[in-house]
Coordinates of C-alpha atoms in Angstrom, one line a residue:
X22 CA 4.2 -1.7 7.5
X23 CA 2.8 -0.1 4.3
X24 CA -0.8 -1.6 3.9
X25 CA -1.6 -2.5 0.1
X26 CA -4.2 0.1 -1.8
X27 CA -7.0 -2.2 -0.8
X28 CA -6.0 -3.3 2.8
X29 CA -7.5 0.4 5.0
X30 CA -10.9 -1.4 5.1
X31 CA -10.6 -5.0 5.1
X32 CA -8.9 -6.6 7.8
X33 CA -8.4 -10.0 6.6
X34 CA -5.9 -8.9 3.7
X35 CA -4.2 -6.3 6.1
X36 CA -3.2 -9.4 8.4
X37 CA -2.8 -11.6 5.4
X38 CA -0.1 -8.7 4.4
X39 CA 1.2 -8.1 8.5
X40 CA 1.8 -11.9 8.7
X41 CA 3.4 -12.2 5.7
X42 CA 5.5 -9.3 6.8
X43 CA 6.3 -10.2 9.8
X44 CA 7.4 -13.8 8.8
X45 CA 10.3 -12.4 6.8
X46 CA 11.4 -9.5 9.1
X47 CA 11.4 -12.1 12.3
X48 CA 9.3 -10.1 14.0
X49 CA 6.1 -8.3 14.8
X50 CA 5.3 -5.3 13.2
X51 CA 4.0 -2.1 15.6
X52 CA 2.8 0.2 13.2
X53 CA 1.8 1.2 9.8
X54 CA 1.1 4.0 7.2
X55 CA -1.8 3.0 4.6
X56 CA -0.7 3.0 0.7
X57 CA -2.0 6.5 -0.8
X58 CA -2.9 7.5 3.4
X59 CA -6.2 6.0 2.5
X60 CA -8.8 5.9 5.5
X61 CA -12.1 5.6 6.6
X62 CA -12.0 6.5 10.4
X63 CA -12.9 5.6 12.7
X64 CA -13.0 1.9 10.8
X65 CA -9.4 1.7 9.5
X66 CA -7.9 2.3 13.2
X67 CA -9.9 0.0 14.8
X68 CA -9.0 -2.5 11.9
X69 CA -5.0 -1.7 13.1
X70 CA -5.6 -1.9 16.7
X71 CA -7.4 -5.3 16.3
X72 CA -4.5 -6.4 14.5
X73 CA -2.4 -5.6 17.5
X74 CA -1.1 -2.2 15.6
X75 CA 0.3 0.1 18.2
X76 CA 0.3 3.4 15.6
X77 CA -0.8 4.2 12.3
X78 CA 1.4 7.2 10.3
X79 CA -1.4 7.9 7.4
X80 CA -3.4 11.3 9.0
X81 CA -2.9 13.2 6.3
X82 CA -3.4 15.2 3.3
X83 CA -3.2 12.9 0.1
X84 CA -2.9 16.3 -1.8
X85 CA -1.7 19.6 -0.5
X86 CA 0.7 20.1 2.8
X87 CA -0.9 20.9 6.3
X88 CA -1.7 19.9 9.5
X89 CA -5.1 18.1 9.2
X90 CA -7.9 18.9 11.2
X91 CA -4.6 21.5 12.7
X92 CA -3.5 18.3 15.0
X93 CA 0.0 19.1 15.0
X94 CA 1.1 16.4 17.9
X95 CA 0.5 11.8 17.5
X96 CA -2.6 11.2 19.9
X97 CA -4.7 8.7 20.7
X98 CA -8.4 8.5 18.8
X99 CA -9.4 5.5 21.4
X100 CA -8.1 7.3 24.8
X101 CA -6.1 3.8 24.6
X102 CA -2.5 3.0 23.7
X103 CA -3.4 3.1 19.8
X104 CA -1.6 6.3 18.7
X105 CA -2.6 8.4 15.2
X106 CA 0.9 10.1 14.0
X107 CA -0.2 13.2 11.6
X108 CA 1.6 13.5 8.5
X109 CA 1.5 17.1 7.1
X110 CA 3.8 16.8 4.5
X111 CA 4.4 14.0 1.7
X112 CA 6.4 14.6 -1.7
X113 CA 3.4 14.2 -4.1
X114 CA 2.1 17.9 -3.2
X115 CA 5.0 18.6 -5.8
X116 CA 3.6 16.9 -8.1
X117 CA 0.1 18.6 -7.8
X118 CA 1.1 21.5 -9.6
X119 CA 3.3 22.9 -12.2
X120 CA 5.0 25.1 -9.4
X121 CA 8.8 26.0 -10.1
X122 CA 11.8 25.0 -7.5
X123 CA 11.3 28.6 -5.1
X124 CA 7.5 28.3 -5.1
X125 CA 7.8 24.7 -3.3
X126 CA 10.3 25.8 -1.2
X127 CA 8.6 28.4 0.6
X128 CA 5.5 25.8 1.0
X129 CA 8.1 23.4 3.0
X130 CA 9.6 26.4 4.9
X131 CA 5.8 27.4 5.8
X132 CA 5.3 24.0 7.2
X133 CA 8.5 24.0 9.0
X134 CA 7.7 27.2 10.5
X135 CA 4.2 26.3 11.6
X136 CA 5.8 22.8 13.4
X137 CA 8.5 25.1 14.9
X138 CA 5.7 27.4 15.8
X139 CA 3.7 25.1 17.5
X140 CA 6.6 23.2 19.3
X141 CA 4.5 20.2 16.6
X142 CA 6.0 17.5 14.8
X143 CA 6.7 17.9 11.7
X144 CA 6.5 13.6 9.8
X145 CA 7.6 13.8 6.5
X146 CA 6.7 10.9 3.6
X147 CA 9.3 11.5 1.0
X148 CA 9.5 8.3 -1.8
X149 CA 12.5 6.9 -2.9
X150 CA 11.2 7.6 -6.5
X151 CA 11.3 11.2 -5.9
X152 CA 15.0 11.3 -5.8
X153 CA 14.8 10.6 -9.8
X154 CA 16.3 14.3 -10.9
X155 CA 15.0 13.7 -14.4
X156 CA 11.4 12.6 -13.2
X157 CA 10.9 14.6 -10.4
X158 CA 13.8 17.3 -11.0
X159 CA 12.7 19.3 -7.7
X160 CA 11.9 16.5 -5.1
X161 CA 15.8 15.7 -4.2
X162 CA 17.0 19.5 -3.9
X163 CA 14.0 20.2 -2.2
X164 CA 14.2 17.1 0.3
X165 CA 17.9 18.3 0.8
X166 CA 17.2 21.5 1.9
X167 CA 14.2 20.5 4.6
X168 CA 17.1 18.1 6.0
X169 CA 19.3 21.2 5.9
X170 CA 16.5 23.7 7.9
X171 CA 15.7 21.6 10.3
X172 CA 19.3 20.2 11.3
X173 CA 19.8 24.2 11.4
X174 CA 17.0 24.7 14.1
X175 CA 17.8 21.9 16.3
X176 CA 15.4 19.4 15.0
X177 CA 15.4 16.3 16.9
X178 CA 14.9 13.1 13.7
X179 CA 13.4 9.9 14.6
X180 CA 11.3 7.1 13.3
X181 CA 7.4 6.8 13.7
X182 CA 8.5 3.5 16.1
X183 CA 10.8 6.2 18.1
X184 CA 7.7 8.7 18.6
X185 CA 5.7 6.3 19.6
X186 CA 7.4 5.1 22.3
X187 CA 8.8 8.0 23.4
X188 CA 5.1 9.4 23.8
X189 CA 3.3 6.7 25.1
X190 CA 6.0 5.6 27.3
X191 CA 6.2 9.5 28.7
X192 CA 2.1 8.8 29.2
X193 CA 2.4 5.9 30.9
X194 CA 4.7 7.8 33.1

């Protein structure tokens, strides 16, 4: 679920927005990424977990690339089975500068490298909007070419619903 602009601190509108959701999908929702990775920790969390969240994807940099707070694996804020998944890279740092093509693709490959590094996960928030060549004429190439590294090194590509049960299963264990 993507929570509206509003929805990080107020939990009536973010289960106004998770039942609506939910109604059309079918089913329940497990996680959720906050629209422009807005939080206010500890409250936003606890706002997901009363909703019967399971994860929330939004634990990172709204400007800028990196590993906040250098978390570089999901864990668990509560010591319970809500999980935080960091995010350390997200297509607008492209558009926080006037950088050319080379200069933002040595910033993905550093991130890359410091996931690979740190055996870490490396989430990635890429919009659909960024594949627009004549809007955002570096976004697609650049996307292309993290897909590219990564398949190179072995990278194993899931889904936040993927990591999160793979981790919290493998706690459980």
């Amino acid at each position: 679920m993507h929570g509206s602009i509003r929805s990080y601190n107020n939990p009536k509108l973010l289960l106004k927005e998770k039942l609506l959701l939910e109604r059309i999908l079918g089913h329940k929702i497990m996680g959720t990424r906050q629209h422009y990775l807005n939080l206010e920790m500890p409250k936003t969390w606890q706002i997901h977990r009363l909703l019967g969240l399971k994860y929330d994807a939004s634990f990172g940099y709204k400007k800028g690339i990196g590993y906040k707070e250098n978390l570089h694996f999901p864990f668990f804020p509560f010591k319970d089975s809500f999980m935080a998944i960091p995010l350390p890279l997200m297509d607008s740092f492209l558009i926080s500068g006037r950088n050319d093509y080379q200069t933002y693709y040595n910033k993905v490959m550093s991130i890359i490298n410091e996931a690979e590094a740190q055996g870490g996960l490396l989430t990635v928030l890429w919009h659909q909007s960024s594949f627009n060549s004549i809007d955002f004429p570096h976004h697609k190439r650049i996307y292309c070419k993290l897909i590219e590294e990564c398949q190179k090194r072995n990278a194993w590509f899931g889904t936040c619903k993927e990591i999160y049960n793979h981790i919290y299963e493998g706690r459980k264990s």
